[in-house]
mmCIF file with all atom_site columns, C-alpha atoms in Angstrom:
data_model
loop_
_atom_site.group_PDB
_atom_site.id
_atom_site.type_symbol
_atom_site.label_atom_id
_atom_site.label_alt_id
_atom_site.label_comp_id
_atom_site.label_asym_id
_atom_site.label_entity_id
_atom_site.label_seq_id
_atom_site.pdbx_PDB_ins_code
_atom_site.Cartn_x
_atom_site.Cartn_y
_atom_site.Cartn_z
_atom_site.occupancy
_atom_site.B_iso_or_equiv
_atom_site.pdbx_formal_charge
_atom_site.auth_seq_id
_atom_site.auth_comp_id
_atom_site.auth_asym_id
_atom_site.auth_atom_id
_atom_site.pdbx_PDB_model_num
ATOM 1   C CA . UNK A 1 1   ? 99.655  63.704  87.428  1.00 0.00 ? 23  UNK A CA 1
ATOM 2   C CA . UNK A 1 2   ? 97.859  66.878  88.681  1.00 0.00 ? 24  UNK A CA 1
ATOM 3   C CA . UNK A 1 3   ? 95.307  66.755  91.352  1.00 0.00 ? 25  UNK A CA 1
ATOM 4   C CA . UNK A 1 4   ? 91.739  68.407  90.072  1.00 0.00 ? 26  UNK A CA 1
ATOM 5   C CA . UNK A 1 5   ? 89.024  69.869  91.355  1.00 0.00 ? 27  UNK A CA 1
ATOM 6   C CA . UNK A 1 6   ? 85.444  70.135  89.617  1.00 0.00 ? 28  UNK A CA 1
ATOM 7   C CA . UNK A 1 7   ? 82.801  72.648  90.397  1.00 0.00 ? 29  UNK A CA 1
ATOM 8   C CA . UNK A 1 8   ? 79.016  73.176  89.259  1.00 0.00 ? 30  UNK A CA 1
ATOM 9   C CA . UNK A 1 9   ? 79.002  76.666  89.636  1.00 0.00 ? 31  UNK A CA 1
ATOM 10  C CA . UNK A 1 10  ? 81.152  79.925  91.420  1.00 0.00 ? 32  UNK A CA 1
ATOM 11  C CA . UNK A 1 11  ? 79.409  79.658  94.386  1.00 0.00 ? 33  UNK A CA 1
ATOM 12  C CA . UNK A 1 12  ? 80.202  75.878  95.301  1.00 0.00 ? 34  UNK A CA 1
ATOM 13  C CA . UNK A 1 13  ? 83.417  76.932  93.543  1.00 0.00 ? 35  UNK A CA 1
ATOM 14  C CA . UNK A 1 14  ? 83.907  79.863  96.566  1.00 0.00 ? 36  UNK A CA 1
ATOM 15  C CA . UNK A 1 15  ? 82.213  77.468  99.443  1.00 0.00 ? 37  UNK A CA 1
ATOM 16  C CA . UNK A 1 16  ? 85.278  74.758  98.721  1.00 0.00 ? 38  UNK A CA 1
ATOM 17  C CA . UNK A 1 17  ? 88.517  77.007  97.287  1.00 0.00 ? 39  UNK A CA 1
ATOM 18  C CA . UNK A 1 18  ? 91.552  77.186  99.258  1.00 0.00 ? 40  UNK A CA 1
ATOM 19  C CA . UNK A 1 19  ? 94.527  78.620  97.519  1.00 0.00 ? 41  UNK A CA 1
ATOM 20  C CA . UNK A 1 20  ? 97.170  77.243  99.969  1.00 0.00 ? 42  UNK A CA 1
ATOM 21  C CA . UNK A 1 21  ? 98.631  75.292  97.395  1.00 0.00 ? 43  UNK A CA 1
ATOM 22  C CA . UNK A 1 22  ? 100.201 76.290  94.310  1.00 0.00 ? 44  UNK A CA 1
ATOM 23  C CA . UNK A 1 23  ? 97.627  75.659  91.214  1.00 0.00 ? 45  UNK A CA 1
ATOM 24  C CA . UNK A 1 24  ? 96.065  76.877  88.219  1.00 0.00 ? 46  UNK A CA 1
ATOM 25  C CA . UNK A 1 25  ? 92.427  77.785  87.534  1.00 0.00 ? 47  UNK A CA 1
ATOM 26  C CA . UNK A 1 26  ? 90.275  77.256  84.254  1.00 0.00 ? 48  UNK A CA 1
ATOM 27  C CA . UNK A 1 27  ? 87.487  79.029  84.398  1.00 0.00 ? 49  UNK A CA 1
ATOM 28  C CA . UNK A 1 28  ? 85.065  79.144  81.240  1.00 0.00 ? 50  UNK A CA 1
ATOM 29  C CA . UNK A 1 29  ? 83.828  82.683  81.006  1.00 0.00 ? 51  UNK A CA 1
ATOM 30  C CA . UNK A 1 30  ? 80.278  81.231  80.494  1.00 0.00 ? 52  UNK A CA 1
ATOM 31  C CA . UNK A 1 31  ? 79.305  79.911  84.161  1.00 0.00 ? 53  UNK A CA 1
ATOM 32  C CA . UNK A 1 32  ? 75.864  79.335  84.978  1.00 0.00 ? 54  UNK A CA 1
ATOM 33  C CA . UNK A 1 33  ? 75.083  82.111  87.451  1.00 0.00 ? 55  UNK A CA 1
ATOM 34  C CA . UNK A 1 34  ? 77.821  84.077  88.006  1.00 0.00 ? 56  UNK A CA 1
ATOM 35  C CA . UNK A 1 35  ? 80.397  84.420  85.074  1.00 0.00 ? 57  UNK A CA 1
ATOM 36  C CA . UNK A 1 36  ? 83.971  83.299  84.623  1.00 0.00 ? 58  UNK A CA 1
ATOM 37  C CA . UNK A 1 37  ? 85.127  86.612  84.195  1.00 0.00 ? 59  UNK A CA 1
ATOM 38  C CA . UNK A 1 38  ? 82.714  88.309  87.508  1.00 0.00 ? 60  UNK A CA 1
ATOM 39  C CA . UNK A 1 39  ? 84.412  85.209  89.580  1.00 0.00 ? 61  UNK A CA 1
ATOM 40  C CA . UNK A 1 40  ? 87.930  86.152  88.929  1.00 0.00 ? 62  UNK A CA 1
ATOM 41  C CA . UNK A 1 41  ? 87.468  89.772  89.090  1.00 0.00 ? 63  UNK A CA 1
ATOM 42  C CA . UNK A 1 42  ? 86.046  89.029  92.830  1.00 0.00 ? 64  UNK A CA 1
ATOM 43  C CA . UNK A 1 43  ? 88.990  86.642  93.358  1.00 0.00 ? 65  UNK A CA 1
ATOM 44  C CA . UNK A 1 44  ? 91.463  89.626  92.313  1.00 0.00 ? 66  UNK A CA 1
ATOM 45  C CA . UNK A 1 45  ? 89.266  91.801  95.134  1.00 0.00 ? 67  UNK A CA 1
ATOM 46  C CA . UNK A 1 46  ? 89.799  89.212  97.407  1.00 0.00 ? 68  UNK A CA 1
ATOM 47  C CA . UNK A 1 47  ? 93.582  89.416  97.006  1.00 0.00 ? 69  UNK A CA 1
ATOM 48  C CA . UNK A 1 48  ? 93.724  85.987  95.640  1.00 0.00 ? 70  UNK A CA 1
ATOM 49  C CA . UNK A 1 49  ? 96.801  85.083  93.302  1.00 0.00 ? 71  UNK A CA 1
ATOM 50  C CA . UNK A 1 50  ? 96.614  81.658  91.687  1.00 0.00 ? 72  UNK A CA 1
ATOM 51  C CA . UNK A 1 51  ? 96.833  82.043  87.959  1.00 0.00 ? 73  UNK A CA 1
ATOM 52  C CA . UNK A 1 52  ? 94.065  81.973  85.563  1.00 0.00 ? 74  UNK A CA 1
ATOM 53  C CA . UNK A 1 53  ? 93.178  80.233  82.228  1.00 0.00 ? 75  UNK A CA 1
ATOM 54  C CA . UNK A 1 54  ? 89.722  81.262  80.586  1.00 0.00 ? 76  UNK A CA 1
ATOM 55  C CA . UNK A 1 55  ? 88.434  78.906  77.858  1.00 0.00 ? 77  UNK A CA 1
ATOM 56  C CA . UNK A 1 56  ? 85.403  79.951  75.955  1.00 0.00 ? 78  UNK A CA 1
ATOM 57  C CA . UNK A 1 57  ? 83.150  79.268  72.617  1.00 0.00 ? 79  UNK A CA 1
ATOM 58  C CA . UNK A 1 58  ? 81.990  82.747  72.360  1.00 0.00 ? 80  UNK A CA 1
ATOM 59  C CA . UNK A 1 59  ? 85.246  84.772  72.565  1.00 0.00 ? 81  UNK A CA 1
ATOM 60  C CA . UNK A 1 60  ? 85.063  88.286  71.782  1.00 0.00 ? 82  UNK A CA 1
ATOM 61  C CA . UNK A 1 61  ? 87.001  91.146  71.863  1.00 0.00 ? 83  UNK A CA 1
ATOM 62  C CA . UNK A 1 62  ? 86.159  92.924  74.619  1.00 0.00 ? 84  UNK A CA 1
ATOM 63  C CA . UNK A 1 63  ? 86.224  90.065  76.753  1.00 0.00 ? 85  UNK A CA 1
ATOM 64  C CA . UNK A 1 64  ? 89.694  88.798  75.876  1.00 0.00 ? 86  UNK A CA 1
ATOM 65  C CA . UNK A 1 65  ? 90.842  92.490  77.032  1.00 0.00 ? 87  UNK A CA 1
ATOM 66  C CA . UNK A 1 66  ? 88.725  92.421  79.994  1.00 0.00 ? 88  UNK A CA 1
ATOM 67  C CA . UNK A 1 67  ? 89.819  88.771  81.273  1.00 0.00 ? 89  UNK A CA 1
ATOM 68  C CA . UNK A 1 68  ? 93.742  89.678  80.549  1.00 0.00 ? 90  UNK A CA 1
ATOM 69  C CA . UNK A 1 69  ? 93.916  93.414  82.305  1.00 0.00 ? 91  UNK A CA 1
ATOM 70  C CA . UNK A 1 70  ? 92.053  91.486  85.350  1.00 0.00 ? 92  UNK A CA 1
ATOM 71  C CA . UNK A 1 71  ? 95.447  89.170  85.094  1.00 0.00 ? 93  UNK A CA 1
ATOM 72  C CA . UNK A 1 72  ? 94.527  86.276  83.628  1.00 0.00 ? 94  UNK A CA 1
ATOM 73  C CA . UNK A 1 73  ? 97.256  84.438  81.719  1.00 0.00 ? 95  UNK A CA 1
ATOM 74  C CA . UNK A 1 74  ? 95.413  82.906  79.228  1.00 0.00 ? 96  UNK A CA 1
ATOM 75  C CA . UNK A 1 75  ? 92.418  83.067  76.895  1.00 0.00 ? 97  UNK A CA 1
ATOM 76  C CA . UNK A 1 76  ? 91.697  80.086  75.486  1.00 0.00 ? 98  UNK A CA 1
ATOM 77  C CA . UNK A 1 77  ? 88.876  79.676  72.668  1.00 0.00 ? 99  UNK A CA 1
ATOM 78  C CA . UNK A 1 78  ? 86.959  76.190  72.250  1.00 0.00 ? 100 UNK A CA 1
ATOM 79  C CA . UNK A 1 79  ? 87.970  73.690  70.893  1.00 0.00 ? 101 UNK A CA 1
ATOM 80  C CA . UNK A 1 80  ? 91.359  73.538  71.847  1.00 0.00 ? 102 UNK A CA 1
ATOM 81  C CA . UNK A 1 81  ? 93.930  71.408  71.934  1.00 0.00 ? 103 UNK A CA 1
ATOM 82  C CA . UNK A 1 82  ? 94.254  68.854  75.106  1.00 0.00 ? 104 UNK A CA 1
ATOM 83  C CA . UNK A 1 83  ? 97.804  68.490  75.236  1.00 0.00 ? 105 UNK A CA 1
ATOM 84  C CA . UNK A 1 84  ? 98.260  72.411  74.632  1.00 0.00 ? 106 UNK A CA 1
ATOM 85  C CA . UNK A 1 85  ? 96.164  73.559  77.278  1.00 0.00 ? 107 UNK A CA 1
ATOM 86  C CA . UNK A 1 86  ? 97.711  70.671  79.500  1.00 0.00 ? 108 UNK A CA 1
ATOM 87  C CA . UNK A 1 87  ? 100.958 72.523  78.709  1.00 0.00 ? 109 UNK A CA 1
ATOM 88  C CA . UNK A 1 88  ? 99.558  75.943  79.792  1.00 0.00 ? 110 UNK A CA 1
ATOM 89  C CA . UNK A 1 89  ? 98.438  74.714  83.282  1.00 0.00 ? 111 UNK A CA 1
ATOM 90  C CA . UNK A 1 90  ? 101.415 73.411  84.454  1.00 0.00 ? 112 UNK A CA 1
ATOM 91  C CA . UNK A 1 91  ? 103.938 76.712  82.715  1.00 0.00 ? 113 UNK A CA 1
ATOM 92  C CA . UNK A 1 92  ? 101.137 78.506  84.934  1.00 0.00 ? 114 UNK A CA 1
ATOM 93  C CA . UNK A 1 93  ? 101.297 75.838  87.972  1.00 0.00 ? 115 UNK A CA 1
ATOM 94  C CA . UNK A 1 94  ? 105.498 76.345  87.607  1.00 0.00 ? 116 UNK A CA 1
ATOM 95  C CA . UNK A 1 95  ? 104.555 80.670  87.755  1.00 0.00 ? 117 UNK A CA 1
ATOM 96  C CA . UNK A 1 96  ? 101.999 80.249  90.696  1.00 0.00 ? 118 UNK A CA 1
ATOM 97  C CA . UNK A 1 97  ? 105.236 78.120  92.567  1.00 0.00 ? 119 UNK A CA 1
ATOM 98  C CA . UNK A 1 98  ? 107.786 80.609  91.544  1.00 0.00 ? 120 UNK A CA 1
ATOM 99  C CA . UNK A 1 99  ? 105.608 83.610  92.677  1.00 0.00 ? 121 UNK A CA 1
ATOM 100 C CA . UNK A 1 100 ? 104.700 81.604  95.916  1.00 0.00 ? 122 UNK A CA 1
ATOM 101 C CA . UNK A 1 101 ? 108.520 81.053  96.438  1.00 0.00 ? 123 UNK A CA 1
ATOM 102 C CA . UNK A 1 102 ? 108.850 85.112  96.082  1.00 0.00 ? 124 UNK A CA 1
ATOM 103 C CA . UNK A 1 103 ? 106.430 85.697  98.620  1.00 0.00 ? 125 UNK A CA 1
ATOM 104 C CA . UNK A 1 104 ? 107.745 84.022  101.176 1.00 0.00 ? 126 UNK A CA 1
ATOM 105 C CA . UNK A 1 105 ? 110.927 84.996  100.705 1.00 0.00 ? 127 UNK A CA 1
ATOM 106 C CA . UNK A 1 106 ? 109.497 88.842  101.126 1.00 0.00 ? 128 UNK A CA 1
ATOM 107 C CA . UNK A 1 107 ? 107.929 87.936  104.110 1.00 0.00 ? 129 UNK A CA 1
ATOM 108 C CA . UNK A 1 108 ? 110.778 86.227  105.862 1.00 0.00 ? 130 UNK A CA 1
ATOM 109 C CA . UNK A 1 109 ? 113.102 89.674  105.038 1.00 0.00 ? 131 UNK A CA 1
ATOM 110 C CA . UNK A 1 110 ? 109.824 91.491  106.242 1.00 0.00 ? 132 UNK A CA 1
ATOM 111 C CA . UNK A 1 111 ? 109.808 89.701  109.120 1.00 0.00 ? 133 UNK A CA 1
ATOM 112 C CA . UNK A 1 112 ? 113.679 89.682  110.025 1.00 0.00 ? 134 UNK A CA 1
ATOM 113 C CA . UNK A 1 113 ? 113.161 93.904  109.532 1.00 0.00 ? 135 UNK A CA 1
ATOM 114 C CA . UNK A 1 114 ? 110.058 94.067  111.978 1.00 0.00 ? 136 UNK A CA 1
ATOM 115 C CA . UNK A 1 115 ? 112.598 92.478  114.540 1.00 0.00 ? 137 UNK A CA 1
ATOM 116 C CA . UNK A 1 116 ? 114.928 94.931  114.750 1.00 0.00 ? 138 UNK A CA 1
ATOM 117 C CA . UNK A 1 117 ? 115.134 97.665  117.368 1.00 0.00 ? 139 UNK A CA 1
ATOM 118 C CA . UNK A 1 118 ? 114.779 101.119 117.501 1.00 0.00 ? 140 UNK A CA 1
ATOM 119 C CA . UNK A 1 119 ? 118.446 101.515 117.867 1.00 0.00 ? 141 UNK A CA 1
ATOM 120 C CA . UNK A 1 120 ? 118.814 98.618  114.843 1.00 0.00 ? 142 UNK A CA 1
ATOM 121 C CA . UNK A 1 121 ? 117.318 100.855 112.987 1.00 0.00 ? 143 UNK A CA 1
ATOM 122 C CA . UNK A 1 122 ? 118.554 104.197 113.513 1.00 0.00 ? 144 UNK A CA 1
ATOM 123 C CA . UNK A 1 123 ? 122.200 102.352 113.246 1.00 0.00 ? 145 UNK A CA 1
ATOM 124 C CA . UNK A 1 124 ? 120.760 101.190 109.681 1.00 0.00 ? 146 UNK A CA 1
ATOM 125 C CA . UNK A 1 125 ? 119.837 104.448 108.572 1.00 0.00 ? 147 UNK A CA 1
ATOM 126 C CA . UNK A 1 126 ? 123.046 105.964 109.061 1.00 0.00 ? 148 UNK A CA 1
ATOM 127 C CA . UNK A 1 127 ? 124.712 103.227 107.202 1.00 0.00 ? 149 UNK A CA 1
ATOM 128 C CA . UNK A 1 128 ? 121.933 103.798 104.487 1.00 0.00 ? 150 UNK A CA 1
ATOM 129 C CA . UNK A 1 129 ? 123.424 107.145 104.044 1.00 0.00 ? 151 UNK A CA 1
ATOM 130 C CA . UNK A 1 130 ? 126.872 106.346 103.910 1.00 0.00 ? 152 UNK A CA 1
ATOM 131 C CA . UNK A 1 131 ? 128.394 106.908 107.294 1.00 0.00 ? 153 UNK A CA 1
ATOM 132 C CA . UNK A 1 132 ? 131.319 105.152 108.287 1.00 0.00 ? 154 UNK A CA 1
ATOM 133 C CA . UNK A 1 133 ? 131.487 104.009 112.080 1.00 0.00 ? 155 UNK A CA 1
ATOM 134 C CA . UNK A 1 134 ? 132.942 106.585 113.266 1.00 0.00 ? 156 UNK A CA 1
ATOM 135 C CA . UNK A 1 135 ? 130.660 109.082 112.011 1.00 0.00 ? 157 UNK A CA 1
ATOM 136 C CA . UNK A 1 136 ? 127.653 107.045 113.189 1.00 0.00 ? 158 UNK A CA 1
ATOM 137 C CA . UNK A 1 137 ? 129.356 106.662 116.982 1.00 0.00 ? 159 UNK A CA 1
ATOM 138 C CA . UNK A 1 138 ? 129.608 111.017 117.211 1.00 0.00 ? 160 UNK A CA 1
ATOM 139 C CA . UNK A 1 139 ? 126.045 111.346 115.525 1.00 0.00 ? 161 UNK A CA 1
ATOM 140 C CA . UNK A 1 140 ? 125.090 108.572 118.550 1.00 0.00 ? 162 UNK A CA 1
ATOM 141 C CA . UNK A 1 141 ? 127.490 109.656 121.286 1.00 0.00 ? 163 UNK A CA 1
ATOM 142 C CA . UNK A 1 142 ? 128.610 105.805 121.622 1.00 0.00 ? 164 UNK A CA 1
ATOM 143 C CA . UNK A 1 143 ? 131.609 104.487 121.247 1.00 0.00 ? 165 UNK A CA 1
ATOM 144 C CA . UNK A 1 144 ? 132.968 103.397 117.988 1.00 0.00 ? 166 UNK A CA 1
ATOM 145 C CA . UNK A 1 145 ? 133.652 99.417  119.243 1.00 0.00 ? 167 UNK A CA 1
ATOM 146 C CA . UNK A 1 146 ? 129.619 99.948  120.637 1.00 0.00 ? 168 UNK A CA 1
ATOM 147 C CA . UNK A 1 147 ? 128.834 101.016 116.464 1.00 0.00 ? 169 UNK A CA 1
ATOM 148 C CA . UNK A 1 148 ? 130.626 97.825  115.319 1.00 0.00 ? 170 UNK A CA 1
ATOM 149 C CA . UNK A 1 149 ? 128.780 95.350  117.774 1.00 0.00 ? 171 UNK A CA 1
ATOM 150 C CA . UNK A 1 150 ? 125.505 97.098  117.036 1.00 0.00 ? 172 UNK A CA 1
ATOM 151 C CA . UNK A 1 151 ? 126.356 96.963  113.105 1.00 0.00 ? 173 UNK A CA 1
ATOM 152 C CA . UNK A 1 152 ? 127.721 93.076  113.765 1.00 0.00 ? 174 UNK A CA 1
ATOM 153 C CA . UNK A 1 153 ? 124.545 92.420  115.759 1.00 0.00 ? 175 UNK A CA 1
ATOM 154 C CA . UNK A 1 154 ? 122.222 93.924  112.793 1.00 0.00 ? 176 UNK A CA 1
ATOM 155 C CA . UNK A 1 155 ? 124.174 92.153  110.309 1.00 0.00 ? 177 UNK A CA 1
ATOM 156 C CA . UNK A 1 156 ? 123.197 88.768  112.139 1.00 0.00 ? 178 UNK A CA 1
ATOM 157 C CA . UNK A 1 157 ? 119.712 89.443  112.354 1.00 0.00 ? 179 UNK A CA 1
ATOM 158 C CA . UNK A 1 158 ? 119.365 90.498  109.110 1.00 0.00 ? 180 UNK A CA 1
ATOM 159 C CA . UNK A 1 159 ? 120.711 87.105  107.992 1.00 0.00 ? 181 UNK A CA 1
ATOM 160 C CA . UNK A 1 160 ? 123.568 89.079  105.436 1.00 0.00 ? 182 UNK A CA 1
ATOM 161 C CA . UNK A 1 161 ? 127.479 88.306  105.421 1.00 0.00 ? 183 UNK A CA 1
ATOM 162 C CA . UNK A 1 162 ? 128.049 91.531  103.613 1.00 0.00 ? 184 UNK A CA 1
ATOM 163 C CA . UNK A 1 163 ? 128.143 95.581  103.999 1.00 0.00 ? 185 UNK A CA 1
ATOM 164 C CA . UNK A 1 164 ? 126.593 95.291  100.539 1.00 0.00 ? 186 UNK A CA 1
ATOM 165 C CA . UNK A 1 165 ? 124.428 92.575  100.937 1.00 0.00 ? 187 UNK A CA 1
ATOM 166 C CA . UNK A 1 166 ? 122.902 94.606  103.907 1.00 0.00 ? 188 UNK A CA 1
ATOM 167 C CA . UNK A 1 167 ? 122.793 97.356  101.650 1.00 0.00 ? 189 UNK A CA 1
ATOM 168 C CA . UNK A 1 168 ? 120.878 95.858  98.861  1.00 0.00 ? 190 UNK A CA 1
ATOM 169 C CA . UNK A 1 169 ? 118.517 94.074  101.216 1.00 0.00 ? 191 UNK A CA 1
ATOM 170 C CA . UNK A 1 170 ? 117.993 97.436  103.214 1.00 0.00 ? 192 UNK A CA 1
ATOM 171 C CA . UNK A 1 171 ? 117.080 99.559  100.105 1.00 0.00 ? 193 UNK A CA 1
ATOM 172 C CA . UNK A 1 172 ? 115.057 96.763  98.555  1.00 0.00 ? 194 UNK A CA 1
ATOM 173 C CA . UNK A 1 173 ? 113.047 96.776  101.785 1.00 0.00 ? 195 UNK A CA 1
ATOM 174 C CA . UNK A 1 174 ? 112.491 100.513 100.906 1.00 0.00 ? 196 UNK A CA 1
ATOM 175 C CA . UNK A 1 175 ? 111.469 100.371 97.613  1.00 0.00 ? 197 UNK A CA 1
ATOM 176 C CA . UNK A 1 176 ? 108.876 97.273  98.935  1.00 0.00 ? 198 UNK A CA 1
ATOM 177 C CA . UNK A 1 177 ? 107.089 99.729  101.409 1.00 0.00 ? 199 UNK A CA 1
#
């Protein structure tokens, strides 16, 4: 039931790969021309995600450690079990999904913070810090029903119900950047 994708080498590999769709990758770390292992390392340059299963017959040591602190999530030596290695794509298919869900979840929050104004923001930052609304309306020489439309108005376009929930999102977007 999964949809595969064969390759001679990394470079038709690289002419052909799109990574728009969630997916696994099983590379063997012997390739002719360029390596498994060189091919993922440039894929990890690239920025590139997707999760990675290396098979090999000539396992060693040093390339086990090399292949898993590039981020690989497997290490697979020949022969193998089908049904085993069937069951590592798709946990890593399932990973590549969840992480893909993650993303986009960032980015949407990302994207509802870029949209706020100058005066969102400076509203935000006193809330950040624990000012109530009448504090923030002296420290902004507005009026204190002007605080709670600009806090009601930041609250919408943050997408949150919540004085907490706008807190946690706020200071996860801080820790993010």
């Amino acid at each position: 039931g999964l949809r595969v994708a064969l390759y001679a080498s990394a470079d038709e590999f690289l002419d052909q790969f799109t990574s728009d769709a969630p997916g696994c990758l099983v590379f063997d770390v012997r390739m002719p021309g360029v390596s498994g292992l060189d091919l993922y390392e440039d894929l990890v340059a690239r920025g590139e995600g997707m999760p990675v299963i290396f098979i090999t017959a000539y396992a060693d040591v040093p390339m086990a450690v090399r292949a898993l602190k590039s981020g690989a999530v497997e290490f697979v030596e020949k022969p193998f079990n089908r049904q085993a290695l069937l069951d590592r794509i798709q946990r890593a298919i399932k990973d590549d999904e969840a992480r893909r869900r993650r993303r986009a979840d960032r980015d949407a929050v990302q994207k509802r913070f870029l949209a706020l104004t100058a005066k969102d923001r400076e509203v935000l930052e006193l809330i950040k810090d624990g000012q109530p609304n009448k504090a923030i309306s002296a420290s902004l020489g507005l009026s204190t029903r002007a605080v709670e439309m600009r806090r009601a108005a930041l609250m919408k376009k943050l997408n949150v119900r919540s004085l907490a929930e706008l807190l946690r999102l706020a200071f996860e977007q801080d820790v993010a950047h």
